Protein backbone atom coordinates (compact mmCIF):
# COMPACT_ATOMS: atom_id res chain seq x y z
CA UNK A 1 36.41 21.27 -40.89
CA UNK A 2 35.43 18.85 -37.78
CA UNK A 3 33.85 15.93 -39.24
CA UNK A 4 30.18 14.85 -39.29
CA UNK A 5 28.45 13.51 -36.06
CA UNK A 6 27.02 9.75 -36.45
CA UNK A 7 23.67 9.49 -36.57
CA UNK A 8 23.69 7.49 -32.95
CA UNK A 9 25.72 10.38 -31.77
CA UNK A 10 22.95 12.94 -32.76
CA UNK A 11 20.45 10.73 -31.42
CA UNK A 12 21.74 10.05 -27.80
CA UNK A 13 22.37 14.26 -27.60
CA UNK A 14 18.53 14.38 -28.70
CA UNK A 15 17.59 12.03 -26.00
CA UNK A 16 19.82 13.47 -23.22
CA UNK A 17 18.31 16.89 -24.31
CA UNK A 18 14.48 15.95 -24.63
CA UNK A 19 14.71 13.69 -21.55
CA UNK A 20 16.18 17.41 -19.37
CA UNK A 21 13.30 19.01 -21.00
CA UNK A 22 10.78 16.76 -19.90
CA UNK A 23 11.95 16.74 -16.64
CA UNK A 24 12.22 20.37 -16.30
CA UNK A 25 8.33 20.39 -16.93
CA UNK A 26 9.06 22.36 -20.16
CA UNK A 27 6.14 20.89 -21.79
CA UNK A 28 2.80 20.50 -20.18
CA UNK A 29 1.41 17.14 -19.22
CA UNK A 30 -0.90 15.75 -21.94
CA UNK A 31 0.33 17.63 -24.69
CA UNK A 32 1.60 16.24 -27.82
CA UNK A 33 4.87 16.55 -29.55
CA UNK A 34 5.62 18.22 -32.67
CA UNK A 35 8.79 16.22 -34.19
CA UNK A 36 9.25 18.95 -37.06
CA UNK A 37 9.25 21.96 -34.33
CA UNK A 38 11.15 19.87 -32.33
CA UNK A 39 13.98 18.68 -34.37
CA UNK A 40 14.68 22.14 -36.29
CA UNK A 41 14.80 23.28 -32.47
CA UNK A 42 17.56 21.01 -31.57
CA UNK A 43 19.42 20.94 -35.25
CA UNK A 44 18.69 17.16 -36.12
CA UNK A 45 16.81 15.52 -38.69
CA UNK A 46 13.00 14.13 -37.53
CA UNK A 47 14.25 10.52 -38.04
CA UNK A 48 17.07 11.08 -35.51
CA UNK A 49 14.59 13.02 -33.05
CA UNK A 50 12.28 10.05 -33.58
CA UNK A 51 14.68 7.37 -32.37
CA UNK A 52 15.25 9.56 -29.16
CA UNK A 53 11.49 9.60 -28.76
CA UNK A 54 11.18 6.20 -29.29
CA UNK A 55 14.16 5.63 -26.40
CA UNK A 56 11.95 8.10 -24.07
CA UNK A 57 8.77 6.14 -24.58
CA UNK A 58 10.52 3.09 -23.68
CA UNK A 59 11.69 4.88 -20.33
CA UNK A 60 8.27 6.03 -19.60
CA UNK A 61 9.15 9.41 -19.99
CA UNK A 62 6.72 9.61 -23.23
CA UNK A 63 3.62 8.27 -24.14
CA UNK A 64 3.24 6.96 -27.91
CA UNK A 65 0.78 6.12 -29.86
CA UNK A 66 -0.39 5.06 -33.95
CA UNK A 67 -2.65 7.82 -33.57
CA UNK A 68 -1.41 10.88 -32.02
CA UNK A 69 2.26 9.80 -32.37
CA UNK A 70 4.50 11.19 -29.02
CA UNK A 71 2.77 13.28 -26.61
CA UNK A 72 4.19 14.16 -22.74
CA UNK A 73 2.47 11.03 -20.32
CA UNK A 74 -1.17 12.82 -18.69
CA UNK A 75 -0.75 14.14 -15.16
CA UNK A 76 -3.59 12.17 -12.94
CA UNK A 77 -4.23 11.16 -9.89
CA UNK A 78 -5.05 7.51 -11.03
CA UNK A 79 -1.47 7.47 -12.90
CA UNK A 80 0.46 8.26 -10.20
CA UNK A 81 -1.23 6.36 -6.88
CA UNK A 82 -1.03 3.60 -9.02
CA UNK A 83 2.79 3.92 -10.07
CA UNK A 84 3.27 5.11 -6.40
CA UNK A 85 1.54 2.05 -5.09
CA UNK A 86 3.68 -0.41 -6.85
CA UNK A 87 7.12 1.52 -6.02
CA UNK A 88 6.19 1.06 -2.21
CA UNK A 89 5.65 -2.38 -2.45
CA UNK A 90 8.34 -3.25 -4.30
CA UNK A 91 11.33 -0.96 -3.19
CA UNK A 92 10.21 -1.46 0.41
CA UNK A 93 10.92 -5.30 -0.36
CA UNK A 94 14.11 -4.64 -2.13
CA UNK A 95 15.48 -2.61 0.74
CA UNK A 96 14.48 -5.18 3.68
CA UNK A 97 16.19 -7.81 1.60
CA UNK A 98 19.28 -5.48 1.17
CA UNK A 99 19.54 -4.61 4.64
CA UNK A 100 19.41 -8.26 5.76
CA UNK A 101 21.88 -9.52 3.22
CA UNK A 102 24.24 -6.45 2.67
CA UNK A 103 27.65 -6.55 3.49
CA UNK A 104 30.37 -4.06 5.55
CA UNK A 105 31.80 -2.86 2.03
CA UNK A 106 27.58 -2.31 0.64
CA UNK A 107 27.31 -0.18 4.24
CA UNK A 108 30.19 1.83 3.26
CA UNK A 109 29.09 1.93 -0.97
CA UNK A 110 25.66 3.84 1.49
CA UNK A 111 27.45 6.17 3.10
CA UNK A 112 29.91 7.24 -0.32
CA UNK A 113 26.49 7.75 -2.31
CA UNK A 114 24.96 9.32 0.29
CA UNK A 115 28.08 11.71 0.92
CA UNK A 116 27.74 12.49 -3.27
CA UNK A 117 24.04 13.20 -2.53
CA UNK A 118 24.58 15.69 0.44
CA UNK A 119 27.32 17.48 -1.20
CA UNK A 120 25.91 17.82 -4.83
CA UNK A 121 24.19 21.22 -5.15
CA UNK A 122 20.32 20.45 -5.80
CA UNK A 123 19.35 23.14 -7.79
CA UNK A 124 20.95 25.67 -10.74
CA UNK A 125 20.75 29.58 -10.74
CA UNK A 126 17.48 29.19 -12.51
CA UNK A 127 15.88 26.81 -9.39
CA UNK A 128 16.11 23.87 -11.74
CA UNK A 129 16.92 20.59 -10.47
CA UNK A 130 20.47 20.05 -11.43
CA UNK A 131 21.28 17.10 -13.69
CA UNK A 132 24.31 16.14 -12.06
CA UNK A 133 22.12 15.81 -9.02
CA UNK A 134 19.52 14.06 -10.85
CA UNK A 135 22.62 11.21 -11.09
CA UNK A 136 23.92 11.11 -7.84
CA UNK A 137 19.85 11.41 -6.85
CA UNK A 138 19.67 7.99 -8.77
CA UNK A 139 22.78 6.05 -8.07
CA UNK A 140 21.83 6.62 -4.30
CA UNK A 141 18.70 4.66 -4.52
CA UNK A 142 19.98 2.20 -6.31
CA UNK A 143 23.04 1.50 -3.79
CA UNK A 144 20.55 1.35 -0.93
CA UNK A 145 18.65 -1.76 -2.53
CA UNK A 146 22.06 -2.67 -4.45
CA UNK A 147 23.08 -5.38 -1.27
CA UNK A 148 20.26 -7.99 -1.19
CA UNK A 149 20.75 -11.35 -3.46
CA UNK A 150 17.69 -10.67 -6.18
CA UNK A 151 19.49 -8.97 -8.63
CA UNK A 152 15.77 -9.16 -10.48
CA UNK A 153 14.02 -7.45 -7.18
CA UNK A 154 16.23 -4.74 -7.44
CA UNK A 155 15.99 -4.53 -11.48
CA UNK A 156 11.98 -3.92 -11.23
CA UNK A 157 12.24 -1.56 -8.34
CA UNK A 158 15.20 0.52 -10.37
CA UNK A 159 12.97 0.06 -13.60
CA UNK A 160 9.48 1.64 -11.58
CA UNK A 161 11.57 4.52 -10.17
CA UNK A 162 12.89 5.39 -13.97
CA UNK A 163 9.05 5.49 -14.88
CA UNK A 164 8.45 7.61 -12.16
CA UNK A 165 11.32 9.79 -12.96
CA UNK A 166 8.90 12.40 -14.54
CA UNK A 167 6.52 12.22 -11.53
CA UNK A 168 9.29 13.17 -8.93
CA UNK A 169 10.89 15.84 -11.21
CA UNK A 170 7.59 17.94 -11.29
CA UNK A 171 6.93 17.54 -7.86
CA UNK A 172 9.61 19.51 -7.20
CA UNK A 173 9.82 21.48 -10.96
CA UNK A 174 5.92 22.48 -11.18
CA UNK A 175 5.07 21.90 -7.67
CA UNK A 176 6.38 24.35 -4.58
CA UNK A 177 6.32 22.53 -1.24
CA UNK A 178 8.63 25.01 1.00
CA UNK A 179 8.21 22.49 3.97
CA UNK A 180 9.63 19.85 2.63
CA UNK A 181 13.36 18.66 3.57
CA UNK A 182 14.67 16.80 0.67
CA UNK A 183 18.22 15.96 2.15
CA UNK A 184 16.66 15.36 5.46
CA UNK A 185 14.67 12.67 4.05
CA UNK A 186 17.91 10.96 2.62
CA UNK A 187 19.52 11.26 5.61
CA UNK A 188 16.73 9.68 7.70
CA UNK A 189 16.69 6.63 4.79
CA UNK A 190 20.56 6.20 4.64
CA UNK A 191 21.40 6.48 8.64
CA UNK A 192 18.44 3.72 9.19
CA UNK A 193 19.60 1.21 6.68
CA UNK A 194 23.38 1.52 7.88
CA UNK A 195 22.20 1.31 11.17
CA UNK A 196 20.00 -1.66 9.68
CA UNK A 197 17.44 -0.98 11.44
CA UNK A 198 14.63 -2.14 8.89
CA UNK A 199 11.36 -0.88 9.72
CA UNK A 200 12.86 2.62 10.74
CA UNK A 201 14.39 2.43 7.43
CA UNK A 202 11.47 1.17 5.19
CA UNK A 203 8.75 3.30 7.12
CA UNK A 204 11.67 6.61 5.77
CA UNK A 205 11.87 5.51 2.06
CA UNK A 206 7.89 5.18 1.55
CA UNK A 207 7.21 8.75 3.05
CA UNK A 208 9.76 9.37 1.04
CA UNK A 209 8.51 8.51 -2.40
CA UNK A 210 4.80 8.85 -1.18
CA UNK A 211 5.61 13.11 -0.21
CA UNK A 212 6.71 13.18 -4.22
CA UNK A 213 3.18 11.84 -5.16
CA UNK A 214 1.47 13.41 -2.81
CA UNK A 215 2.53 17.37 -3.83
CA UNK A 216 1.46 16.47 -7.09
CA UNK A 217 -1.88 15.00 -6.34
CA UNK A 218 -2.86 18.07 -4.46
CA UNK A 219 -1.73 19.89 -7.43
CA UNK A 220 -3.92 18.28 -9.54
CA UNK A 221 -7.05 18.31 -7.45
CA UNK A 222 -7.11 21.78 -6.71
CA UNK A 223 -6.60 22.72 -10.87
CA UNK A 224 -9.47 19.79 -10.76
CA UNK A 225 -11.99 21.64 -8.61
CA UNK A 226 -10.69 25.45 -9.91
């Protein structure tokens, strides 16, 4: 008989499980969470389902509340030119000060993560984003600001793109934008900051993360105005 799974076990599964889920855009933005549904879904206890919760609102990834207890964050324009706003400022910052300060062997760590990125299949049978992608997706972005000497510039900028984690996963999960080039836009960011060229670079990574805001936002005005 295999023995019992520890609690902090059953709670990280929870969390890995809840977090794909969110991503995927399984539940809609806004709506709240019903722990007891929830957990008899996924074969915990509620108490175990609430610690994951608790790890996802401290991501970002939920909203919580005295009141109305976990609920998926709200979908708005205001939300997400906001949390757009402040990643531009602050990655663009990051990645001047890596390019200036980086090294040969932080050029090369660019290209390997960048490799990863190009050769890790995007999406699964179902036209989900893949979650081994969703890894490489991250690591890459934070090699490219990984080589400049704040290690607390780069901390906030890898912190705001985890909160925006949920943003960038429906702009691709609940969103369809056919004319956009996803690994053309990494390869645009990670040839320009090898080649250190820094505004080149920069002016690459905000399109980059302003394209993910800016599907949604047209998704939400035009449900908006419907």
């Amino acid at each position: 008989m295999p023995a019992p799974r520890a609690g902090s076990t059953l709670s990280a599964e929870a969390y890995d499980r809840l977090r794909a889920e969110l991503l995927r855009g399984s539940f809609t933005p806004g709506s709240k969470l019903r722990i007891g549904e929830i957990a008899r879904g996924f074969s915990v206890s509620a108490s175990v389902l609430r610690e994951a919760m608790t790890r996802l609102a401290q991501d970002g990834l939920l909203s919580a509340s005295p009141q109305r207890g976990f609920s998926v964050p709200e979908l708005t324009v205001g939300a997400l030119e906001d949390l757009t706003r402040a990643r531009r400022i602050i990655e663009a910052a990051a990645l001047r000060e890596s390019i200036a300060d980086g090294s040969l062997s932080w050029e090369s760590d660019v290209l390997a993560a960048h490799h990863m990125l190009e050769r890790t299949p995007f999406t699964d049978g179902g036209g989900h984003i893949t979650e081994e992608w969703g890894h490489v997706h991250r690591a890459f972005h934070e090699v490219i600001l990984a080589g400049g000497r704040s290690e607390t510039l780069a901390k906030v900028a890898t912190d705001l793109r985890a909160r925006s984690a949920l943003f960038v996963h429906w702009s691709r999960e609940l969103v369809v934008d056919e004319s956009r080039d996803v690994p053309a836009e990494h390869r645009e960011i990670a040839e320009a900051t090898v080649a250190r060229d820094v505004e080149r670079a920069v002016d690459a990574l905000e399109c980059h993360i302003q394209r993910s805001a800016d599907v949604l936002i047209a998704s939400v005005t035009a449900k908006a105005s419907a």
